[in-house]
Short mmCIF file of C-alpha atoms and ligand atoms in Angstrom, two decimals:
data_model
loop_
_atom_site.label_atom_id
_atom_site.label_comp_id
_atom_site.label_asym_id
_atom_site.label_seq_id
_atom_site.Cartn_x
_atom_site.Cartn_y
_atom_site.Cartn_z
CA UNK A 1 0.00 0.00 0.00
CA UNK A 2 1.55 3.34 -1.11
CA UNK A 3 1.51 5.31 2.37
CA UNK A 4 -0.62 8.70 2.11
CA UNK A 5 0.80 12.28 1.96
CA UNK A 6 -1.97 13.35 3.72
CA UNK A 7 -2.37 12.51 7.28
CA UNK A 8 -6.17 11.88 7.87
CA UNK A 9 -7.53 12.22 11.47
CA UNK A 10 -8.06 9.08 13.39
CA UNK A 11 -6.89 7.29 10.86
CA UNK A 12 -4.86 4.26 11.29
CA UNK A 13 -3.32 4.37 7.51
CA UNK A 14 -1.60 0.88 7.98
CA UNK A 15 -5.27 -0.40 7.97
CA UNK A 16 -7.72 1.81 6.30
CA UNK A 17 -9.10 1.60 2.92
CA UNK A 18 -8.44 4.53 0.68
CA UNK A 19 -10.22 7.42 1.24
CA UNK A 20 -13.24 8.39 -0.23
CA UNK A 21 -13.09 11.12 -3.04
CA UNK A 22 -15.79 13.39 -2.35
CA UNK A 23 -16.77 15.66 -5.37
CA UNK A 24 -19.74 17.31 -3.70
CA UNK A 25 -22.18 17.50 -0.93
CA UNK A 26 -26.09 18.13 -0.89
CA UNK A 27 -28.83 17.69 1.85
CA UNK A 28 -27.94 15.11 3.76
CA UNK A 29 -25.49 13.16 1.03
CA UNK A 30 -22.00 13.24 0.12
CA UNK A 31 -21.12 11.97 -3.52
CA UNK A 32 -18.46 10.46 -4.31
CA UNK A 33 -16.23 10.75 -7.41
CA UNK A 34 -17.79 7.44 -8.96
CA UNK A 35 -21.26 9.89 -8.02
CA UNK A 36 -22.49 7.51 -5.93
CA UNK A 37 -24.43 9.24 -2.38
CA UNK A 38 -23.31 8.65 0.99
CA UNK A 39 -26.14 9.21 3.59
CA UNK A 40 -24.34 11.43 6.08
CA UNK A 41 -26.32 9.77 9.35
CA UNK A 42 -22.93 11.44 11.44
CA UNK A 43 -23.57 14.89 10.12
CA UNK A 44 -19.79 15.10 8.94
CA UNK A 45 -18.58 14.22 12.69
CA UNK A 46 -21.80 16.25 14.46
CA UNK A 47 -21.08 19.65 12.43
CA UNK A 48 -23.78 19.62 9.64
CA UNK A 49 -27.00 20.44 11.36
CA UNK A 50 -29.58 21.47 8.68
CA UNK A 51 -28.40 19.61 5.46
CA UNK A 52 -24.89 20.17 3.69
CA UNK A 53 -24.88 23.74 2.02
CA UNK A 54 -28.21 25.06 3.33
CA UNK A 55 -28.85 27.79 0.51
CA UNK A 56 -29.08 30.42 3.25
CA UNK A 57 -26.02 29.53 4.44
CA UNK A 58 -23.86 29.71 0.98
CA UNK A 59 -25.38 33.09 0.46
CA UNK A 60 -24.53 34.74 3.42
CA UNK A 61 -20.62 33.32 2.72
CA UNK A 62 -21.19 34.17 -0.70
CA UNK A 63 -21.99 37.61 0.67
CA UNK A 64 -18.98 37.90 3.16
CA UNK A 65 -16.55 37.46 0.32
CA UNK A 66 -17.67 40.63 -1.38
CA UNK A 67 -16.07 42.68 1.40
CA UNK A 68 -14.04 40.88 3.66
CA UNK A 69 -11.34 38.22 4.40
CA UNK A 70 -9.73 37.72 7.49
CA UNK A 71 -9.18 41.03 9.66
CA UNK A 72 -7.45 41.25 12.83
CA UNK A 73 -9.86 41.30 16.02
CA UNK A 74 -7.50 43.30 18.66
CA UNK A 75 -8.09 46.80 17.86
CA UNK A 76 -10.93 46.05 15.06
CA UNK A 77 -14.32 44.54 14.75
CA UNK A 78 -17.07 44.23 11.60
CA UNK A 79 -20.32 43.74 11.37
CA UNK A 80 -20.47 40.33 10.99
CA UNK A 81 -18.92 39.84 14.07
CA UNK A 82 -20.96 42.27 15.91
CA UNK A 83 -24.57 41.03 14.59
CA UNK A 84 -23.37 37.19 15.34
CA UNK A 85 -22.52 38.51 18.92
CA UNK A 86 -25.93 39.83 19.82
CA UNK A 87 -27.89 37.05 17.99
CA UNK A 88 -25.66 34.95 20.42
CA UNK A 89 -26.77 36.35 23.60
CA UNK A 90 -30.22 36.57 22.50
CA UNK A 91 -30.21 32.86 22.09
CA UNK A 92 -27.83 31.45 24.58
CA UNK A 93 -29.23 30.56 27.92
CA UNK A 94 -29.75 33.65 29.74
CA UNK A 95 -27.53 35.26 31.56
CA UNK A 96 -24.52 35.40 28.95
CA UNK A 97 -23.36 38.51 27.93
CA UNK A 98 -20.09 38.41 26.84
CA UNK A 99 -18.72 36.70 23.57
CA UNK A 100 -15.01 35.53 22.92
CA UNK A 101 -14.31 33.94 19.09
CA UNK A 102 -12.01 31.13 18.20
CA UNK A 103 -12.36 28.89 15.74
CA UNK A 104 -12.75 25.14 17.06
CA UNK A 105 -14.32 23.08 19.59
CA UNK A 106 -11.11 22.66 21.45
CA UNK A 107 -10.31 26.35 21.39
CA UNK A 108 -13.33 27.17 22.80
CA UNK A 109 -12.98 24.99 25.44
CA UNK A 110 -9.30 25.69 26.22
CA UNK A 111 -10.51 29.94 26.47
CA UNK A 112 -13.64 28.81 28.82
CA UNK A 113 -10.90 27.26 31.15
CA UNK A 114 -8.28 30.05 31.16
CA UNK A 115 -11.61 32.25 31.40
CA UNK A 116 -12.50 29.99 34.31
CA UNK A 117 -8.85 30.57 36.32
CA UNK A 118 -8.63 34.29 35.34
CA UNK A 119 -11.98 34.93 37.10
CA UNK A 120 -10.24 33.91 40.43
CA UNK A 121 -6.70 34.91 39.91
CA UNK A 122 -7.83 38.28 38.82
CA UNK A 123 -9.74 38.84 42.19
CA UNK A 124 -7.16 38.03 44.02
CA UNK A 125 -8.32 34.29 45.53
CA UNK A 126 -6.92 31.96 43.28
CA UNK A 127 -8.40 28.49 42.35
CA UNK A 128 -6.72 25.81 40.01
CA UNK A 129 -9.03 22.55 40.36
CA UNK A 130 -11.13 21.59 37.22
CA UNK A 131 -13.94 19.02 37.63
CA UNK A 132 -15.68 17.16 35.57
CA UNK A 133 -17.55 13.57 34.57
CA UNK A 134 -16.11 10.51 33.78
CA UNK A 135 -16.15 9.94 29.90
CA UNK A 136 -15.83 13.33 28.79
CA UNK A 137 -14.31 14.72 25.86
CA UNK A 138 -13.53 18.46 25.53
CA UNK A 139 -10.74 17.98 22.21
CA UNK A 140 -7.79 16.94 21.44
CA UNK A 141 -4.77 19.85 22.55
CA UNK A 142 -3.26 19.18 25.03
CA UNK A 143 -5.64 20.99 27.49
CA UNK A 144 -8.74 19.43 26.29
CA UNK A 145 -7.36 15.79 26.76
CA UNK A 146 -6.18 16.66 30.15
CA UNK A 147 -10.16 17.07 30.79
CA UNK A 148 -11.07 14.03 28.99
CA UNK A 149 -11.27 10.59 29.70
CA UNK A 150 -7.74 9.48 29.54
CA UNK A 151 -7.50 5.52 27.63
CA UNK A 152 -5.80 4.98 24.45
CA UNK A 153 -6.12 8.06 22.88
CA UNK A 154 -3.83 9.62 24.70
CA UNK A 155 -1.08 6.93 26.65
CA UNK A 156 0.97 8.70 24.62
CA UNK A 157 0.79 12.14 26.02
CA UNK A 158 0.04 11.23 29.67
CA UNK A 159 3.02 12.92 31.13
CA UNK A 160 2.16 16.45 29.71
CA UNK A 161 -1.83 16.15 30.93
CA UNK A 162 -2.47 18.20 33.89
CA UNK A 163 -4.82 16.55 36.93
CA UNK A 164 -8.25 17.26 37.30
CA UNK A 165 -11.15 15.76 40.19
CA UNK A 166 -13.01 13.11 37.93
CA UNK A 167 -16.48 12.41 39.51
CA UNK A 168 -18.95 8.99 38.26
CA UNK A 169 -20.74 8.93 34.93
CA UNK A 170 -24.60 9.78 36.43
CA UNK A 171 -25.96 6.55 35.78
CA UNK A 172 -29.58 6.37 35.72
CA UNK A 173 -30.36 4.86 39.18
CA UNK A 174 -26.63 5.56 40.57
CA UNK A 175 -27.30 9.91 39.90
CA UNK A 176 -27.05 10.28 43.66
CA UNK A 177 -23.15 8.77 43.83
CA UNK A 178 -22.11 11.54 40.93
CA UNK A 179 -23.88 14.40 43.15
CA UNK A 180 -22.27 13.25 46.43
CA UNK A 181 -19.10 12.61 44.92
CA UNK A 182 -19.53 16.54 43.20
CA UNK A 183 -20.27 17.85 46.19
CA UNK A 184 -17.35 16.57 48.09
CA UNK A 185 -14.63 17.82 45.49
CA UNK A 186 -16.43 21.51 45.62
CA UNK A 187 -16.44 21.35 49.19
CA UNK A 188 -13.24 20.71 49.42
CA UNK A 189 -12.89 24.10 47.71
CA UNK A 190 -10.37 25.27 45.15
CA UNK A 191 -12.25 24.46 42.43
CA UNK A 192 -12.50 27.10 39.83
CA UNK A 193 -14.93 25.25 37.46
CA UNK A 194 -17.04 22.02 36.74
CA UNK A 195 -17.09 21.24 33.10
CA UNK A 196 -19.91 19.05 32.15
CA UNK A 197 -21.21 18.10 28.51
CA UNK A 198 -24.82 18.85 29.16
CA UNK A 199 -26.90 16.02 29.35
CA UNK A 200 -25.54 13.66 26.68
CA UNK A 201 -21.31 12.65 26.11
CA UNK A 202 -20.94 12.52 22.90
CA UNK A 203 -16.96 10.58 22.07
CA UNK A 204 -17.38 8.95 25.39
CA UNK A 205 -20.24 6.67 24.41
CA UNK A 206 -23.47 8.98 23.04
CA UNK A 207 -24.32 8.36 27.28
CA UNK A 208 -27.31 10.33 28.39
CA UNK A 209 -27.97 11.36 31.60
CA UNK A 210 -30.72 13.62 33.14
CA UNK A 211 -31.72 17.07 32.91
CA UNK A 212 -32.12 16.87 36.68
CA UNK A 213 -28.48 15.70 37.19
CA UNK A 214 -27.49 18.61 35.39
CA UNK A 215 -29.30 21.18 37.16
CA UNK A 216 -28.03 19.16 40.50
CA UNK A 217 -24.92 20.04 39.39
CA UNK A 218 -25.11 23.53 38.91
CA UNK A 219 -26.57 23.92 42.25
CA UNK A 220 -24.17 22.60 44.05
CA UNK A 221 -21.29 24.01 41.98
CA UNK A 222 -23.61 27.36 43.08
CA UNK A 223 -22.91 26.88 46.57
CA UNK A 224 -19.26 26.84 46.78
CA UNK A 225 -19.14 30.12 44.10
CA UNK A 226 -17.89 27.58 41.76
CA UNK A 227 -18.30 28.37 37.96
CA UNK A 228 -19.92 26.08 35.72
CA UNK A 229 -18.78 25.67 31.92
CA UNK A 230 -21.11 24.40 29.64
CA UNK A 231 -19.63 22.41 26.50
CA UNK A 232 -22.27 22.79 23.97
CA UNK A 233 -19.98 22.23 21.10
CA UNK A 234 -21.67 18.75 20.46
CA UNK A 235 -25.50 19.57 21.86
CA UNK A 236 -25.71 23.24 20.70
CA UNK A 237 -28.04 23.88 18.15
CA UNK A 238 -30.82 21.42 18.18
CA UNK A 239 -29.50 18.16 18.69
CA UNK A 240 -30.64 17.10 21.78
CA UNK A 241 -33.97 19.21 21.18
CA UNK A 242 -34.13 22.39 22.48
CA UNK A 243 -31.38 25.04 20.98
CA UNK A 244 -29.13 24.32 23.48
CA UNK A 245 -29.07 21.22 25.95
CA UNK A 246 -28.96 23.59 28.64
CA UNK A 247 -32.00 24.78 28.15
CA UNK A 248 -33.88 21.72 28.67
CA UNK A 249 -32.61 21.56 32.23
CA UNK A 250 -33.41 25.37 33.02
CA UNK A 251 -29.96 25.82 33.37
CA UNK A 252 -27.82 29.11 32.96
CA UNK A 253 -24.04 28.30 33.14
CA UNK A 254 -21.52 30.35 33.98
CA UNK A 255 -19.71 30.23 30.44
CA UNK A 256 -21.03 28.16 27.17
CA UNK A 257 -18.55 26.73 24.69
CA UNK A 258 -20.49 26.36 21.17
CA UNK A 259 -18.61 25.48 17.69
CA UNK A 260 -19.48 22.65 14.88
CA UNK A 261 -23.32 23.69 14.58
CA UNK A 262 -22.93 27.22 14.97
CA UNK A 263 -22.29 27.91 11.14
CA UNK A 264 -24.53 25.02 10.34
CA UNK A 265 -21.82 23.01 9.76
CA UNK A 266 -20.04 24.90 7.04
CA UNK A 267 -17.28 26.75 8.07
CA UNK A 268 -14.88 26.56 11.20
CA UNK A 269 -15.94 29.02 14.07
CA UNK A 270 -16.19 28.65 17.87
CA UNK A 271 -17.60 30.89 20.57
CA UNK A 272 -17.10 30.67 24.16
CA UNK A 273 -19.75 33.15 25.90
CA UNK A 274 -19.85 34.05 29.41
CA UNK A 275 -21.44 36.09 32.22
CA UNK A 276 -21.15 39.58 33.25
CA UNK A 277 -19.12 38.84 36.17
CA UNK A 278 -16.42 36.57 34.55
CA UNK A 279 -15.44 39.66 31.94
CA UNK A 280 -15.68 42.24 34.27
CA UNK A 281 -13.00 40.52 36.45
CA UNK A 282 -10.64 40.79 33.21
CA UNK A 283 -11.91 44.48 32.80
CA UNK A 284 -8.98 46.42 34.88
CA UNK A 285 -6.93 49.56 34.21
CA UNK A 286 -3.91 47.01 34.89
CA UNK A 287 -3.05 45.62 31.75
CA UNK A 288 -2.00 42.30 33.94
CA UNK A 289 -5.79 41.34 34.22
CA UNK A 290 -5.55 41.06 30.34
CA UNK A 291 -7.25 38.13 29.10
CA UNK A 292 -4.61 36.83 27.53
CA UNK A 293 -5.55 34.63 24.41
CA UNK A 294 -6.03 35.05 20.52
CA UNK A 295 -6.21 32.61 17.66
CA UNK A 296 -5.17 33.61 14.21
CA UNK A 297 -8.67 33.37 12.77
CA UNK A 298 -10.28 34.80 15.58
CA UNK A 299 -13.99 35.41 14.75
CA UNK A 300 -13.00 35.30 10.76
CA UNK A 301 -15.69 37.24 8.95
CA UNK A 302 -17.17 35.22 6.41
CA UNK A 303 -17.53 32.33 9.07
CA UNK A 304 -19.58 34.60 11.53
CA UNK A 305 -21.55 35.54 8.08
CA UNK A 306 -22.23 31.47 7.86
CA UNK A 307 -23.14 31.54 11.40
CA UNK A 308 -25.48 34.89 10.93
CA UNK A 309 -26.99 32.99 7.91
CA UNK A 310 -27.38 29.69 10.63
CA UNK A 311 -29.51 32.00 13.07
CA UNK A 312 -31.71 33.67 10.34
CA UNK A 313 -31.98 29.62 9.21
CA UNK A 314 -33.27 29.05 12.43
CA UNK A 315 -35.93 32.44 12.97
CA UNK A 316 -37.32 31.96 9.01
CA UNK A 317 -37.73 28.30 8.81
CA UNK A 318 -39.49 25.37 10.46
CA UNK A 319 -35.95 23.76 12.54
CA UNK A 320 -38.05 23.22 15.37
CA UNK A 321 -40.74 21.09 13.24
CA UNK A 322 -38.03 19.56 11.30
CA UNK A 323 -36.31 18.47 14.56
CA UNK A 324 -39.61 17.19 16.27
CA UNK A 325 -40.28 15.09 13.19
CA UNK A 326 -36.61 13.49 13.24
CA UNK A 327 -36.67 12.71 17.33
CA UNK A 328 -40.07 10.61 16.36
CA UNK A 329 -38.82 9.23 13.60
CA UNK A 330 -35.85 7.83 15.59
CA UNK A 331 -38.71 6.80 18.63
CA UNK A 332 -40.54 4.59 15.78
CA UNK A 333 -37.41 3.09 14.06
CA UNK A 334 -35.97 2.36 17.71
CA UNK A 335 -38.96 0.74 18.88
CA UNK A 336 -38.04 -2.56 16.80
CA UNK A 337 -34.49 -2.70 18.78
CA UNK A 338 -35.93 -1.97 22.46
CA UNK A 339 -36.15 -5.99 23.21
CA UNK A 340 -33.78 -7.27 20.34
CA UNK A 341 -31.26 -9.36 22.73
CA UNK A 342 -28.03 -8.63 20.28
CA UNK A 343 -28.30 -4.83 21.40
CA UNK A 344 -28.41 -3.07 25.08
CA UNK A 345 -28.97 0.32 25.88
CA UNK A 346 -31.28 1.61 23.32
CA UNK A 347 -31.32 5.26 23.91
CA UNK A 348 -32.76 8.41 22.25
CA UNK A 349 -31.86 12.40 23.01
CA UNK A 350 -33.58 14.03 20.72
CA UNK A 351 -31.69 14.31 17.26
CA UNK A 352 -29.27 11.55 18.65
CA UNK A 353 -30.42 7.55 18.78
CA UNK A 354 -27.43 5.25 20.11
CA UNK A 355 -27.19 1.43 21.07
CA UNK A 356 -24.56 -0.64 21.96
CA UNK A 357 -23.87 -4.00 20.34
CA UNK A 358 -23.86 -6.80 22.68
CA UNK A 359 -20.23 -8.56 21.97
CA UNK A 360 -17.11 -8.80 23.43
CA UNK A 361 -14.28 -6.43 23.69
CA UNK A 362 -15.11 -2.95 25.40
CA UNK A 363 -13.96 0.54 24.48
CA UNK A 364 -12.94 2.45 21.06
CA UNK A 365 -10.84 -0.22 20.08
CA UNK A 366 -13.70 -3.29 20.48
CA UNK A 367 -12.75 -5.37 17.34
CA UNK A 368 -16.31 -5.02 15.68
CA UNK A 369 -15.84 -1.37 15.44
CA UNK A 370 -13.49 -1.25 12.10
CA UNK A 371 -16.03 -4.27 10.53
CA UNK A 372 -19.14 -2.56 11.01
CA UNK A 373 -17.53 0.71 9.34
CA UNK A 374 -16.82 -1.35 6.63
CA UNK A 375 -20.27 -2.98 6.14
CA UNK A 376 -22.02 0.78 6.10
CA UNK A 377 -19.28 2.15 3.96
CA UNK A 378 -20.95 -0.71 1.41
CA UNK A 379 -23.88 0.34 1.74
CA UNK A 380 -22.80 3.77 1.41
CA UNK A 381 -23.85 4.43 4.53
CA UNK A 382 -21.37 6.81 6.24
CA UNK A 383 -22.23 5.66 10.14
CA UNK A 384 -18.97 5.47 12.59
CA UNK A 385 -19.78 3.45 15.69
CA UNK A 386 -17.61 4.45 18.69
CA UNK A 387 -16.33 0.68 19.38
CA UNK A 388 -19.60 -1.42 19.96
CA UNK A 389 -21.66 1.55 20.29
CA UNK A 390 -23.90 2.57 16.94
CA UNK A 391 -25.22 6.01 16.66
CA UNK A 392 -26.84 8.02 14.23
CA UNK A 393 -27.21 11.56 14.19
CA UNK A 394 -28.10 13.12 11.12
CA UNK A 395 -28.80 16.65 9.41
CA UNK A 396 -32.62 17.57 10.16
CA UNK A 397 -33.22 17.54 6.61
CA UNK A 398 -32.50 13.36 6.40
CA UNK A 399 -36.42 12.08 5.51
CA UNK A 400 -37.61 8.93 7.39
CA UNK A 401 -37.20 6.67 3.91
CA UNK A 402 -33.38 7.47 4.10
CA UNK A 403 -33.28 7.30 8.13
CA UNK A 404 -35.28 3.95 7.72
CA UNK A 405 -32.13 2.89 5.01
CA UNK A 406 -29.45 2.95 8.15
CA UNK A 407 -31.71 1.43 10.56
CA UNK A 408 -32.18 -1.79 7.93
CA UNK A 409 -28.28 -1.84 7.62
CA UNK A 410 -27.91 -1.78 11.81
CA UNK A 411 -30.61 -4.57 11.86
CA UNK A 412 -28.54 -6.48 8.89
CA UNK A 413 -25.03 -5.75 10.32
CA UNK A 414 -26.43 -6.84 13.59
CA UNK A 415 -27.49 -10.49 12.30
CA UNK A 416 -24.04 -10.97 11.00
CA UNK A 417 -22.40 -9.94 14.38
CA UNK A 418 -24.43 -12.50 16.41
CA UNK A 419 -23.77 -15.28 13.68
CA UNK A 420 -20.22 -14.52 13.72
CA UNK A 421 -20.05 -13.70 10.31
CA UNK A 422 -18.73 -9.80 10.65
C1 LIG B 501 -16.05 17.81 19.02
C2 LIG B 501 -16.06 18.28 20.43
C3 LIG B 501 -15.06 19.13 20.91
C4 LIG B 501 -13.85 19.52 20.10
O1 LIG B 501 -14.20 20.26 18.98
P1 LIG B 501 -13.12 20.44 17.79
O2 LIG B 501 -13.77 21.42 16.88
O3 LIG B 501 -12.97 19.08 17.18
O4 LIG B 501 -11.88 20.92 18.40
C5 LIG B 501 -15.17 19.59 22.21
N1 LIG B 501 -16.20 19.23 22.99
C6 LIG B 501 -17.17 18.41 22.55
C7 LIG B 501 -18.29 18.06 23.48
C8 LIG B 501 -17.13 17.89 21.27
O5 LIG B 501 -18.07 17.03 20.85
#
């Protein structure tokens, strides 16, 4: 096998097929150079949320590059910064009022934290614990995996990861151990912010928890003035229901870290937003209370204009409807796999449907993982399980013929698991 020039992201080259030539995208398909369609049921890895190139979307880019490419956000702004910024905080959970721009999940995350330890430092009472739930993942720098679930992924790096308090998954019927074990770390004090994934962990297993473990959390995080971050970056914009996962629970966090849906999928943009009280402790005549972080692309015009075109998608056309008819859809199709014996764990949030293959072999590496890839690719089916567990989450413009297509080939890959055949 001729090795690849291009390094492709988790991507084990000594094993993979060759990558898949895609000559253009539409709705919820990808076509390939031989123009056959790939139903995207991963929404490009969670990004795409409407349907790839929402017309709305292309013309508000389309737009942008009339006027603008990148400009430099220290002493400078633009409108399409500024209008994002107050659509934003009219959305967000309440209570945000403050927006800082990056241009990836990871980067937002990595800002909410130094946000997080400025807050504290910048008063004068410093804090330096982080906590958050088991399975996480919050990126791949070096910051993010110190926050994640540490496993293969990242043996590698283990000496460079910093520490951080690591309380249970909330396991339906075991939430109480999670909020006891919470409680303890914040009582201990020193900790400067819980990070939590609202309400579903997306890398670490699509595992769902409840809306009242959530708000649990922020309550008790409350009581020992502890700031809570809220990584949306996954459940932001519709997937799990409401706009923003948060918002299911009632909950306002302290800062909100949203990326891959916030242009709709289209063009690389993050946002980490945050209360009044979290800038103003930055907002000094001492130049040392600084926030001190940039990225080159910082809030690049003509991927706010995507993201302006997202939010006008989502106050001129039916999302909510759209989304409503894709979480039953999912209910119906999932129905048939409730009591199936090969699968365990049937679960639904919204947008999101997940199950986990009863075999052998646990975590991202379980053997079936690369097979079952293989079997959807076939089918041109792009669905990536996450070892034994399948999910689908599509773009809300996927109709229940084509969602009906991957839940055949789940029910057909699933009879040639259990009769060893895959
Ligand atoms: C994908 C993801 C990230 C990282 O986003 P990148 O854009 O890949 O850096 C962070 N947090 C969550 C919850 C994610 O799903």
């Amino acid at each position: 096998m001729t090795k690849s020039t291009i390094w492709h992201p988790f991507t084990q080259h000594a094993l993979e097929a060759p990558m898949r030539r895609i000559v253009r995208t539409d709705g919820a398909h990808l076509v390939d150079e031989d123009g056959r369609a790939v139903l995207d049921a991963i929404s490009s890895w969670w990004v795409v949320t409407h349907g790839h190139r929402h017309p709305k979307i292309m013309r508000a880019i389309q737009t942008a590059i009339d006027t603008h490419d990148q400009v430099i956000f220290a002493e400078f702004t633009h409108e399409q910064a500024e209008t994002l910024a107050s659509g934003l905080i009219e959305l967000a959970p309440e209570g945000l009022k403050h927006v800082f721009y990056s241009d990836s999940g990871s980067t937002a995350v990595e800002a909410a934290l130094k946000m997080a330890l400025g807050f504290y430092y910048n008063q004068g009472r410093p804090r330096h614990r982080i906590c958050v739930l088991e399975h996480s993942y919050h990126g791949d720098t070096i910051g993010t995996m110190s926050v994640g679930e540490r496993g293969v992924f990242n043996l590698a790096y283990t000496p460079l990861l910093f520490e951080v308090e690591r309380i249970p998954f909330p396991q339906p019927g075991a939430e109480q151990d999670s909020l006891d074990a919470l409680e303890k770390i914040c009582r201990e004090g020193d900790v400067a912010a819980v990070l939590v994934e609202p309400l579903v962990l997306g890398a670490g297993g699509m595992r769902v928890y409840s809306s009242r473990v959530l708000s649990e959390m922020k309550r008790i995080a409350e009581n020992s003035d502890t700031l809570v971050i809220a990584d949306e970056v996954m459940t932001g914009w519709g997937r799990t229901g409401p706009l923003f996962a948060c918002d299911a629970a009632g909950v306002r966090p302290d800062i909100l870290c949203t990326s891959k849906g916030l242009t709709g999928g289209a063009l690389a943009l993050a946002a980490t937003l945050c209360k009044a009280e979290v800038f103003d402790a930055h907002y000094s005549s001492d130049r040392k209370k600084t926030f001190f972080h940039s990225s080159s692309y910082t809030a690049n015009p003509i991927a706010c204009a995507a993201a302006v075109g997202n939010i006008q998608v989502w106050q001129s056309e039916p999302v909510e409807d759209r989304i409503a008819n894709l979480t039953s859809s999912h209910r119906k199709s999932l129905a048939r796999f409730a009591n199936d014996d090969r699968f365990e764990n049937v679960r639904q949030i919204g947008t999101i449907a997940a199950m986990d293959l009863k075999v052998s072999g646990d975590g991202y590496l379980a053997a079936v993982g690369p097979s079952l890839r293989r079997f959807f690719r076939a089918r041109d089916l792009l669905i990536r399980p996450l070892g034994k567990v399948i999910y689908l989450m599509p773009p809300y413009c996927v109709t229940s013929d084509e969602l009906d297509r991957a839940y055949d080939a789940i029910d057909e890959a699933a009879a040639l698991v259990a009769a060893g055949k895959l």
